mmCIF file of C-alpha atoms and ligand atoms in Angstrom:
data_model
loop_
_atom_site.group_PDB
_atom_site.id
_atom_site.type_symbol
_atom_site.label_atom_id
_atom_site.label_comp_id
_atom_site.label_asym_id
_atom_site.label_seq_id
_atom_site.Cartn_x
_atom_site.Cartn_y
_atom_site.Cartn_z
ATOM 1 C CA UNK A 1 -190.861 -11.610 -113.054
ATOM 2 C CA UNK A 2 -188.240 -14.438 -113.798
ATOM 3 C CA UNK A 3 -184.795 -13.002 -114.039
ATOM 4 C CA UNK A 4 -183.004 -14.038 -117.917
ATOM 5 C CA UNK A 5 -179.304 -15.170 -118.233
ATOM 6 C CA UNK A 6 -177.270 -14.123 -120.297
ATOM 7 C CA UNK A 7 -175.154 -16.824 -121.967
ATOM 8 C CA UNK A 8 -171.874 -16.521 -123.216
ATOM 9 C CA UNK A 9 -173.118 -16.406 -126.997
ATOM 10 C CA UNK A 10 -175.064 -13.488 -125.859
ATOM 11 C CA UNK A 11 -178.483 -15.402 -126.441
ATOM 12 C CA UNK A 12 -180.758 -14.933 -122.953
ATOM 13 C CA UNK A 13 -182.652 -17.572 -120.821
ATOM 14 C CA UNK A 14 -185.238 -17.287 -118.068
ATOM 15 C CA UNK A 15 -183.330 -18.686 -114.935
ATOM 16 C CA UNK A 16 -186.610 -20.628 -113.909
ATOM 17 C CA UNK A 17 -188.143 -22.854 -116.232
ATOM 18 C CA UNK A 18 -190.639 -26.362 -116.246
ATOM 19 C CA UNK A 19 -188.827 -29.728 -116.343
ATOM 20 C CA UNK A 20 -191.087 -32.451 -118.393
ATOM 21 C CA UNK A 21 -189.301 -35.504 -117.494
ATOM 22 C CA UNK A 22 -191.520 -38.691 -115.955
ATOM 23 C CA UNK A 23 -194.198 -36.813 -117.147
ATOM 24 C CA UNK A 24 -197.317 -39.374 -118.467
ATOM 25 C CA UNK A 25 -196.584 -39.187 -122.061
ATOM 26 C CA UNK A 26 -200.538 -38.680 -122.372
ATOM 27 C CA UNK A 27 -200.570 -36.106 -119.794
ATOM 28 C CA UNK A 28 -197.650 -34.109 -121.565
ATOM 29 C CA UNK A 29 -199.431 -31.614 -123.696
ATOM 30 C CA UNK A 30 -202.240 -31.071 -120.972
ATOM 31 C CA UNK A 31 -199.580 -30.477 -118.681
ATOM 32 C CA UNK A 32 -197.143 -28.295 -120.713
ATOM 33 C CA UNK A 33 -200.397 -26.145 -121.400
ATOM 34 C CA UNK A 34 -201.301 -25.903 -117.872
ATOM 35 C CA UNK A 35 -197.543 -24.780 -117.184
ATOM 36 C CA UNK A 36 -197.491 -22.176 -120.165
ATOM 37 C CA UNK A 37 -200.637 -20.930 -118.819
ATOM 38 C CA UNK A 38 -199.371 -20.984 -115.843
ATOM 39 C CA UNK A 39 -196.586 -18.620 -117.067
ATOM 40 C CA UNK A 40 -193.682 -20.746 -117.656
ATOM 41 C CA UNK A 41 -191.866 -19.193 -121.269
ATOM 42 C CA UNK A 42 -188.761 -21.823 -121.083
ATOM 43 C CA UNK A 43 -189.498 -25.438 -121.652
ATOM 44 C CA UNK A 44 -187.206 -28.507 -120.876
ATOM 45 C CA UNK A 45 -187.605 -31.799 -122.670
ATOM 46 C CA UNK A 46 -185.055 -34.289 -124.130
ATOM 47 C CA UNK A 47 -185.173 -37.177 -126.866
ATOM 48 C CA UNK A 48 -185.227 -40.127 -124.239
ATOM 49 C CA UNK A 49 -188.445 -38.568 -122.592
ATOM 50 C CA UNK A 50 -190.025 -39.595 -125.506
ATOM 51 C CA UNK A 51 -192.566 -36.233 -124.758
ATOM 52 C CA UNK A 52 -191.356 -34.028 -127.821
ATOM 53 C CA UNK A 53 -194.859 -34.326 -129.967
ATOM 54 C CA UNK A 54 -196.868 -33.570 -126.702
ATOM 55 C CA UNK A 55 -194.396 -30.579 -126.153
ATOM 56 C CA UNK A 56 -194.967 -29.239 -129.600
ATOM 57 C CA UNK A 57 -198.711 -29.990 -129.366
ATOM 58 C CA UNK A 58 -199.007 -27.668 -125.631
ATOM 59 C CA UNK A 59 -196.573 -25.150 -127.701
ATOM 60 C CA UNK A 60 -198.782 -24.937 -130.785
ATOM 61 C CA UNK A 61 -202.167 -24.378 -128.923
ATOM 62 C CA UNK A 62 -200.755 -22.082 -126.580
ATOM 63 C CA UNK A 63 -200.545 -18.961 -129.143
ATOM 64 C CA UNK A 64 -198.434 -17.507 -127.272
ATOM 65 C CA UNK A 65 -195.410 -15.537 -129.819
ATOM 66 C CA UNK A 66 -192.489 -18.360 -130.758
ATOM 67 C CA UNK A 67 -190.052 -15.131 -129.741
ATOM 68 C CA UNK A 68 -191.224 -15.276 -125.936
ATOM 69 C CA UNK A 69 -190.417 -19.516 -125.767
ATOM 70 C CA UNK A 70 -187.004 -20.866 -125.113
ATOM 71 C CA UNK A 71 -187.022 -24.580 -125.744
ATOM 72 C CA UNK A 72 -184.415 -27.118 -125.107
ATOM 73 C CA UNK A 73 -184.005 -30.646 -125.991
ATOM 74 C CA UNK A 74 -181.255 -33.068 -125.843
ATOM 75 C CA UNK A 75 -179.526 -35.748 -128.112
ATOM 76 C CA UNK A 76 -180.436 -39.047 -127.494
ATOM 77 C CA UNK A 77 -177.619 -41.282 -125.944
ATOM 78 C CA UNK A 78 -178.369 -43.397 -129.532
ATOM 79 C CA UNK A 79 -177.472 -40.923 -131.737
ATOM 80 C CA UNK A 80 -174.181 -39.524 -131.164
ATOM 81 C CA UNK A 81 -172.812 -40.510 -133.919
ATOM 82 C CA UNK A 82 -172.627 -36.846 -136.610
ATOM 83 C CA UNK A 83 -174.677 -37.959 -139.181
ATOM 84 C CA UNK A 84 -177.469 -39.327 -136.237
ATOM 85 C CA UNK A 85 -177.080 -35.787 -134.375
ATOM 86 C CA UNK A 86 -178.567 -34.111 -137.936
ATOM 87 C CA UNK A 87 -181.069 -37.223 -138.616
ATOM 88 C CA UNK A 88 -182.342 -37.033 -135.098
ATOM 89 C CA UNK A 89 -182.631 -33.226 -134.539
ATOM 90 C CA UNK A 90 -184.382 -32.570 -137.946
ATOM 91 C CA UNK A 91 -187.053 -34.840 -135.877
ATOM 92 C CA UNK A 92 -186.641 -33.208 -132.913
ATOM 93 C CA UNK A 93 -187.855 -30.278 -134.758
ATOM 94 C CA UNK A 94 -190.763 -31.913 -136.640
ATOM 95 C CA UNK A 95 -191.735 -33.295 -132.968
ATOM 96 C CA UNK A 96 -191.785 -29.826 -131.651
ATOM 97 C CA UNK A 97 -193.494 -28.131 -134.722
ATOM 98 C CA UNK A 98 -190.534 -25.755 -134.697
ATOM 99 C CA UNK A 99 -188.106 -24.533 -137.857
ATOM 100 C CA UNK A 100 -185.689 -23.326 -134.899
ATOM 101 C CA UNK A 101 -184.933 -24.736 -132.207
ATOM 102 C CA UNK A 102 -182.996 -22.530 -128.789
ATOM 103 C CA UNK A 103 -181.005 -25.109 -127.023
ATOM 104 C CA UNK A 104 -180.047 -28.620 -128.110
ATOM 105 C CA UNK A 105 -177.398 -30.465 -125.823
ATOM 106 C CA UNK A 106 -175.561 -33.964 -125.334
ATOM 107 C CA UNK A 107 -177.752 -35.415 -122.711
ATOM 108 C CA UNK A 108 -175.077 -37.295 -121.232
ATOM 109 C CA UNK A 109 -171.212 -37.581 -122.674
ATOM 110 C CA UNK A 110 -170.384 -41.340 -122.701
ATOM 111 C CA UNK A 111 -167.183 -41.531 -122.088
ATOM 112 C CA UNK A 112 -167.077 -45.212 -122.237
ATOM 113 C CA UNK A 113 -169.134 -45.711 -125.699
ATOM 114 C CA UNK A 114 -168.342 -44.447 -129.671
ATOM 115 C CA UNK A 115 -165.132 -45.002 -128.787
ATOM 116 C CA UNK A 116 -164.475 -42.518 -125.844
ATOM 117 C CA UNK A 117 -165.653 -39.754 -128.928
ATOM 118 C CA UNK A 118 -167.889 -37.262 -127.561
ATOM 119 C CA UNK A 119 -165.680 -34.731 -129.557
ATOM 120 C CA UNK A 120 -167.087 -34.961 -132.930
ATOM 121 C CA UNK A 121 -170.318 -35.398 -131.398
ATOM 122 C CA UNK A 122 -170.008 -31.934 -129.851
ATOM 123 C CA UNK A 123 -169.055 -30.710 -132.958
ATOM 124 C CA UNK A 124 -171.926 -31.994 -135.111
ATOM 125 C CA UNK A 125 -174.766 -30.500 -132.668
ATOM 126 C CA UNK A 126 -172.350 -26.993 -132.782
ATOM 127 C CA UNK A 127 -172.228 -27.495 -136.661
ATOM 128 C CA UNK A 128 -176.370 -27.136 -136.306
ATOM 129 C CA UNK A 129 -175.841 -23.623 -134.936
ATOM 130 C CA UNK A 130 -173.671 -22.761 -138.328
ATOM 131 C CA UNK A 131 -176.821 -24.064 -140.006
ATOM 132 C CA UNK A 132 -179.188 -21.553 -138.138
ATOM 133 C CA UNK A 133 -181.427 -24.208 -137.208
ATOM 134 C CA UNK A 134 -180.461 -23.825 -133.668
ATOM 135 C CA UNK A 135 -179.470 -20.836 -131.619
ATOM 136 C CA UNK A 136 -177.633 -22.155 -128.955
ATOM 137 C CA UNK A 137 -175.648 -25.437 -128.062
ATOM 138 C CA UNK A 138 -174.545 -26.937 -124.655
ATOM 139 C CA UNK A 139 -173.924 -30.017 -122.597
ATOM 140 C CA UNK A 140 -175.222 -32.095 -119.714
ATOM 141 C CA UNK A 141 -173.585 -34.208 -117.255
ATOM 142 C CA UNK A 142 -170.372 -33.150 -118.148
ATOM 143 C CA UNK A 143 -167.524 -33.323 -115.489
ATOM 144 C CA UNK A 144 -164.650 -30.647 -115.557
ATOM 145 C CA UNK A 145 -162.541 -33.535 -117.731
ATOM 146 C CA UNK A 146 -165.462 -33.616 -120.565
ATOM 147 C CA UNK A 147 -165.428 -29.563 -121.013
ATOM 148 C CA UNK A 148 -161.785 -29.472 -121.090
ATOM 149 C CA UNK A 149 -161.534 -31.801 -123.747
ATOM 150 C CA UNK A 150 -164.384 -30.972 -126.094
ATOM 151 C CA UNK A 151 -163.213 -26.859 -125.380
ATOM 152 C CA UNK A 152 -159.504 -27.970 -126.548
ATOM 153 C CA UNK A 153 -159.663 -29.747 -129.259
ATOM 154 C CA UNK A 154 -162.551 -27.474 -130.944
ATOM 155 C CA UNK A 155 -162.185 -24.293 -129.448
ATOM 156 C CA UNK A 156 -166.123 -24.653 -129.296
ATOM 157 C CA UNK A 157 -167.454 -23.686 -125.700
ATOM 158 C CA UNK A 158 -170.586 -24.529 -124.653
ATOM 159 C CA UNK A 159 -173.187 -21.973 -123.618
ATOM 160 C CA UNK A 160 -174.684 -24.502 -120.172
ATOM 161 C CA UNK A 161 -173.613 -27.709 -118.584
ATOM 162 C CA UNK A 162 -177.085 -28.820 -117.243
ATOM 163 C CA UNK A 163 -175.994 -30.894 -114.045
ATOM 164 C CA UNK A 164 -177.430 -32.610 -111.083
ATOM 165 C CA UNK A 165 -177.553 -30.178 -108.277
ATOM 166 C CA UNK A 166 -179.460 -29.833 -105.287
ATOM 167 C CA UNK A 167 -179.067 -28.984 -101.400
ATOM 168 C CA UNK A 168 -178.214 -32.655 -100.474
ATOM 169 C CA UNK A 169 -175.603 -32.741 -103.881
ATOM 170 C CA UNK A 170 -174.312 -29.232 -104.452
ATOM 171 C CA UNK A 171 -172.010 -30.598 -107.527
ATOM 172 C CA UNK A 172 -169.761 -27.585 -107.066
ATOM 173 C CA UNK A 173 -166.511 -28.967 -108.415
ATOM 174 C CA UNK A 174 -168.397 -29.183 -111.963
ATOM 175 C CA UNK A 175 -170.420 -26.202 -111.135
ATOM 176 C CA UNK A 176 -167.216 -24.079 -110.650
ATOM 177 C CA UNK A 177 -165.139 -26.106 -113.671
ATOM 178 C CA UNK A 178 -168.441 -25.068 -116.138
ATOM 179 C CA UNK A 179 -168.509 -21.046 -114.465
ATOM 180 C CA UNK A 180 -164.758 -20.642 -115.219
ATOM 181 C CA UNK A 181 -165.327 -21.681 -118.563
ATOM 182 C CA UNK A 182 -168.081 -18.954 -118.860
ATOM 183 C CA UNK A 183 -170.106 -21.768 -118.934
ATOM 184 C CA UNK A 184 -174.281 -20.978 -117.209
ATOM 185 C CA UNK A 185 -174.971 -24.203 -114.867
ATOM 186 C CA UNK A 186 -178.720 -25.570 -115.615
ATOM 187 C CA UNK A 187 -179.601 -27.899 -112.181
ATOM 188 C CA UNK A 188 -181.658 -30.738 -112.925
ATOM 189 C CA UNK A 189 -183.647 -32.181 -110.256
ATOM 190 C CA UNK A 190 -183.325 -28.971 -108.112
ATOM 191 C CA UNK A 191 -185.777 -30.694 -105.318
ATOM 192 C CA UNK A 192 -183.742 -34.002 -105.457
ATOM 193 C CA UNK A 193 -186.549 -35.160 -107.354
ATOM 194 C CA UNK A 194 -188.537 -34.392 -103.597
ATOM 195 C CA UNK A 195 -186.080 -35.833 -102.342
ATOM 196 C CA UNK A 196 -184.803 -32.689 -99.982
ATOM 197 C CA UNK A 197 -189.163 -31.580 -99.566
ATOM 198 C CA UNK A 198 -189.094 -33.440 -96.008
ATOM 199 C CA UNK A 199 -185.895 -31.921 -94.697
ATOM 200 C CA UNK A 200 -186.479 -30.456 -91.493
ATOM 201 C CA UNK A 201 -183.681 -27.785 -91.769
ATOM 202 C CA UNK A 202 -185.359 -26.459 -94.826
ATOM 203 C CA UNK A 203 -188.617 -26.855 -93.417
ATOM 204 C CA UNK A 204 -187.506 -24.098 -90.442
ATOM 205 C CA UNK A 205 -186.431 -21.606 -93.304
ATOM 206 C CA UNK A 206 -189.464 -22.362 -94.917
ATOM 207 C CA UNK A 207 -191.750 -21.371 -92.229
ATOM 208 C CA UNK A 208 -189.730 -18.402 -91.274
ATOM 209 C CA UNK A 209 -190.824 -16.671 -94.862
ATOM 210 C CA UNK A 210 -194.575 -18.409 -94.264
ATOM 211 C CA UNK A 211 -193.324 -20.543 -98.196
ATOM 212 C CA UNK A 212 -193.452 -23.892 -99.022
ATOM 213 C CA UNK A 213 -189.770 -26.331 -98.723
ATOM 214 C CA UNK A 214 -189.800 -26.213 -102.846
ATOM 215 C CA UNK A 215 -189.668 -22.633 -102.725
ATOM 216 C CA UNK A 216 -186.989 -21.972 -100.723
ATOM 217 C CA UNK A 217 -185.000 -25.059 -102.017
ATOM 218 C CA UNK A 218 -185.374 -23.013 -105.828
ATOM 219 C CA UNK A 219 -184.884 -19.651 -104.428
ATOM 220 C CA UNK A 220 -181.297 -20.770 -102.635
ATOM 221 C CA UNK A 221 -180.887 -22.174 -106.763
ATOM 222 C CA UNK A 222 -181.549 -18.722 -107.621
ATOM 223 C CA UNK A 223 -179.342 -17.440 -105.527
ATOM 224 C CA UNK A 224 -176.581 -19.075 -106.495
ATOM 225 C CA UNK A 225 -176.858 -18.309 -110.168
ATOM 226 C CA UNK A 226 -178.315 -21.588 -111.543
ATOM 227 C CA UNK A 227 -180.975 -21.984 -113.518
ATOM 228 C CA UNK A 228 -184.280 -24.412 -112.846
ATOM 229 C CA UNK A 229 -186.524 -26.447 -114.770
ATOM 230 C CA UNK A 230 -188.505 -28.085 -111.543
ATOM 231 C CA UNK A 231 -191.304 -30.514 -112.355
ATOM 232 C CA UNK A 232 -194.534 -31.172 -111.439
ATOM 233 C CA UNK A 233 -198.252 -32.335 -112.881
ATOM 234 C CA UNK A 234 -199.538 -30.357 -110.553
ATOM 235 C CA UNK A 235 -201.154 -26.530 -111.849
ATOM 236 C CA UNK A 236 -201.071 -25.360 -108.158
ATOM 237 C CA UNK A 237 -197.761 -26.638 -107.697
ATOM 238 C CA UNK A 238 -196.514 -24.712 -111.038
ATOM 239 C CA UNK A 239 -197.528 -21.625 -109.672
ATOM 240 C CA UNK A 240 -195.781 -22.178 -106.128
ATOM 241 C CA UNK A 241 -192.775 -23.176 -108.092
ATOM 242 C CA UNK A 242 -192.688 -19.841 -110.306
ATOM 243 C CA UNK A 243 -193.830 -17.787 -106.682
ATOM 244 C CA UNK A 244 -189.718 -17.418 -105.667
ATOM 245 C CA UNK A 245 -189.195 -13.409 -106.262
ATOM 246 C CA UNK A 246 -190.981 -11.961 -103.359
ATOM 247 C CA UNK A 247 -188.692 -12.902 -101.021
ATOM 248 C CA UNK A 248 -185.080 -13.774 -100.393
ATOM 249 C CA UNK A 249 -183.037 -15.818 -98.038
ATOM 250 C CA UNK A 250 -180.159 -14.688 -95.988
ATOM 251 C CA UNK A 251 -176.612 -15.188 -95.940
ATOM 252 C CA UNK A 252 -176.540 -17.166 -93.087
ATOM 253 C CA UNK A 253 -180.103 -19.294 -94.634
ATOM 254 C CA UNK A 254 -177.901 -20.189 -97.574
ATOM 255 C CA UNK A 255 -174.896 -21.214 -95.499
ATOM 256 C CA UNK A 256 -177.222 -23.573 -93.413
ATOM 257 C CA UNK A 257 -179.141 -24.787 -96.841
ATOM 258 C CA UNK A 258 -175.100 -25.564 -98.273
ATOM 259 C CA UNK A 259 -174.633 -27.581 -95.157
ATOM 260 C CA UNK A 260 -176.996 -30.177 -95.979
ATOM 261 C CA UNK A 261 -174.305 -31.088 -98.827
ATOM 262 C CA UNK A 262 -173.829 -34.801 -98.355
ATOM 263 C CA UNK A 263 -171.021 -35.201 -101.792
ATOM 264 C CA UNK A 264 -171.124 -37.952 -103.899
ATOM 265 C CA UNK A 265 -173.561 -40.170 -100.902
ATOM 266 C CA UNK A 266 -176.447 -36.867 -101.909
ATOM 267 C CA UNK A 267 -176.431 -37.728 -105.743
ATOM 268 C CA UNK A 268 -179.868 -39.538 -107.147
ATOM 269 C CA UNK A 269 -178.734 -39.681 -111.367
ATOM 270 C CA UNK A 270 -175.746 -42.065 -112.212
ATOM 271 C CA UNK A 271 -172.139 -40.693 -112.581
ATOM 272 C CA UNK A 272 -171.510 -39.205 -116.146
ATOM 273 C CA UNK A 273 -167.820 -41.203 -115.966
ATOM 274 C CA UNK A 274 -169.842 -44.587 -116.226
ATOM 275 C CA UNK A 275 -173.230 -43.796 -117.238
ATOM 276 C CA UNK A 276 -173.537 -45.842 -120.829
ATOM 277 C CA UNK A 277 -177.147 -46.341 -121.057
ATOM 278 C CA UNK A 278 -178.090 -46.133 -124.898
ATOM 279 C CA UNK A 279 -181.411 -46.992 -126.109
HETATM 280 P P1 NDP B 1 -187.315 -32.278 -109.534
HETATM 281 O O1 NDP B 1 -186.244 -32.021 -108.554
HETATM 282 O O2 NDP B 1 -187.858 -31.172 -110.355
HETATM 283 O O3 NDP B 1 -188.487 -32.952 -108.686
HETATM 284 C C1 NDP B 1 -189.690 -33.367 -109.257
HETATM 285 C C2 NDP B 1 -190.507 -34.025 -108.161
HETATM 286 O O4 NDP B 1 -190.856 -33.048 -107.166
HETATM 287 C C3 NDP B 1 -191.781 -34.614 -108.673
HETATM 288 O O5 NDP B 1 -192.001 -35.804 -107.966
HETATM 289 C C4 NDP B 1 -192.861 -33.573 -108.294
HETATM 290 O O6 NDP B 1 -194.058 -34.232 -108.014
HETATM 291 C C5 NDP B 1 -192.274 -32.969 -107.036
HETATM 292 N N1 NDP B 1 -192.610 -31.535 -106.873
HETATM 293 C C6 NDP B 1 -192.383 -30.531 -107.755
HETATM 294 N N2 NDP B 1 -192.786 -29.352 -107.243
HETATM 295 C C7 NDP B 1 -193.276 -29.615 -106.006
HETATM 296 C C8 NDP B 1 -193.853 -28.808 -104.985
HETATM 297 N N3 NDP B 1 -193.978 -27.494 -105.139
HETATM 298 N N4 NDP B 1 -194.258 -29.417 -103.835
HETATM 299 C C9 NDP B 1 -194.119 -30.752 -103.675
HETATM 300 N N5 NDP B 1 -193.586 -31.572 -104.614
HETATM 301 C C10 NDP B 1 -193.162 -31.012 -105.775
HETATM 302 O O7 NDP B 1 -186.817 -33.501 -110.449
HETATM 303 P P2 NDP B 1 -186.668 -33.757 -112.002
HETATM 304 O O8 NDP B 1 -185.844 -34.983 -112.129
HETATM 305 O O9 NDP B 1 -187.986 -33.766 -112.687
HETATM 306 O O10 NDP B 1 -185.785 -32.521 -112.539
HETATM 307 C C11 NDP B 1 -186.322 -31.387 -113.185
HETATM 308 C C12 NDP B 1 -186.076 -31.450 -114.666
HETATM 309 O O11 NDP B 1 -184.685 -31.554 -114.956
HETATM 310 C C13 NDP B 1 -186.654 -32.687 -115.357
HETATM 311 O O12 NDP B 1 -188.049 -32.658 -115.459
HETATM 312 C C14 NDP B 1 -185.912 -32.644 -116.669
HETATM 313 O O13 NDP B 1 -186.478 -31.668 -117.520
HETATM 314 C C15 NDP B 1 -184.518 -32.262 -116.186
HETATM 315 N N6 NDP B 1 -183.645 -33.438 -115.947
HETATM 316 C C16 NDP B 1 -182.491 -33.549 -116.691
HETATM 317 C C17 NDP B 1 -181.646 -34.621 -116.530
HETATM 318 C C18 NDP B 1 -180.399 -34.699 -117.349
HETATM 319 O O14 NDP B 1 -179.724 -35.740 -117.341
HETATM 320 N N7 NDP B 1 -180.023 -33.662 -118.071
HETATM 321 C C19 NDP B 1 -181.910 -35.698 -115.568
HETATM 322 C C20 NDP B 1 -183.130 -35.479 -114.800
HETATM 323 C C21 NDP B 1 -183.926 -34.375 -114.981
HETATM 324 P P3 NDP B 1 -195.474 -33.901 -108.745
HETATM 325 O O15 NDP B 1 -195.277 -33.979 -110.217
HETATM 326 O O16 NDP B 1 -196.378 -34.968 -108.209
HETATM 327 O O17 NDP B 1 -195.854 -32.521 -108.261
#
């Protein structure tokens, strides 16, 4: 049974969910099925993956009731602008087939385009939750500076910061910044994108508990209070992924997993402070 969050808006989320990014965008619905099937009830997708429709498509033939999904997508870097935030989630929307959607965040903050203005952007995808069309708003790759600002100057806090983290880039300046906040912390590529699956430290653990290297990579997630969306085309792979609440790891298994934190040299994504892709 996968443990739910709850967020500081008092919505809930299941702490493990299914990532969807780099998935073939004509594999997406087959694969989203497979993972709902699989038993997956939270979904993460984003604008830029360009996978909505097949999303909505895996969501639509699934049957299973809309109340038992938690969705999230994120702005595209190309739309911050407010009146693009509104255009570009009532798409979102008719992408996913939904009238509602449960988490919509700024996929990355920009610091260094729209002016340095990620402010009103923020306010524009909170203004969306006014509207009832969505039910909870947050942020991703924002660094302690970001969530200051936007949390000053609106009073708005977010509900998650989804952030790289993983055991060879723990993030935990930004993960502590975003928890004293009362912001949840989402960790996007949880396995280092496989980076971490040949490790021979975690490999040790893993044997110890006779599970795979993913699983005890997501259960020391679990244990520190993130949530996971890990990803993977793979239907035997989805079920090892959701397979993490049978067991647990030690005290002294989670120190050893924190030691393989290399800093800044462990992160795979680009810095948020320069990152200024736009499509
Ligand atoms: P992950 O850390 O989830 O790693 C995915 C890789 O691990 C894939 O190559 C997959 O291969 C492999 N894998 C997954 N499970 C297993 C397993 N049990 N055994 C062996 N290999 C496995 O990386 P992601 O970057 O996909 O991160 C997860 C999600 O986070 C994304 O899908 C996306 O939703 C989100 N994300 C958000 C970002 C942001 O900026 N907000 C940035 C990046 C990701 P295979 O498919 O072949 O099994």
């Amino acid at each position: 049974m996968v443990p739910m969050i709850t967020l500081n808006d008092q919505s809930t989320l299941p702490q493990l969910g299914f990532g969807t990014a780099l998935i073939p965008l004509d594999q997406t619905a087959d694969v989203v099925g497979q993972a709902l099937q699989a038993g997956y009830r939270h979904i993460d997708t984003g604008q830029l993956y360009g996978n909505e429709q097949g999303v909505g498509t895996a969501i639509a033939a699934s049957g299973i009731p809309r109340e038992e999904l938690y969705v999230t997508s994120k702005l595209s870097t190309g739309d911050h602008r407010p009146d693009d935030v509104r255009r570009s989630f009532d798409k979102t929307l008719e992408r996913l087939g939904l009238d509602r959607l449960d988490f919509f965040l700024i996929h990355w903050p920009l610091p260094t385009r729209y002016d340095g203005d990620y402010v009103s952007t923020w306010k524009a995808v909170t203004d969306l939750v006014a509207d009832g069309r969505l039910r909870t708003a947050g942020v991703s790759n924002f660094e302690p500076a970001h969530l200051d600002r936007v949390i000053a100057d609106t009073g708005l806090v977010p509900a998650v910061n989804q952030i790289e983290a993983h055991p060879y880039f723990a993030n935990d300046t930004v993960r502590e910044a975003s928890r004293r906040h009362g912001i949840a912390v989402e960790a996007w590529g949880p396995l280092g994108q496989g980076a971490v699956l040949g490790n021979e430290l975690l490999g040790k653990i893993a044997a110890a508990h006779g599970k795979t290297i993913s699983q005890v990579t997501l259960r020391w997630h679990i244990q520190r209070g993130d949530v996971v969306f890990p990803k993977t085309t793979s239907r035997k792979r989805m079920e090892e992924n959701l397979d993490l609440f049978g067991f647990s790891l030690s005290a002294e298994e989670v120190e050893a997993i924190n030691s393989l934190d290399q800093g800044e040299a462990g992160r795979r994504g680009p810095h948020p402070d320069t990152f200024d892709y736009v499509p």
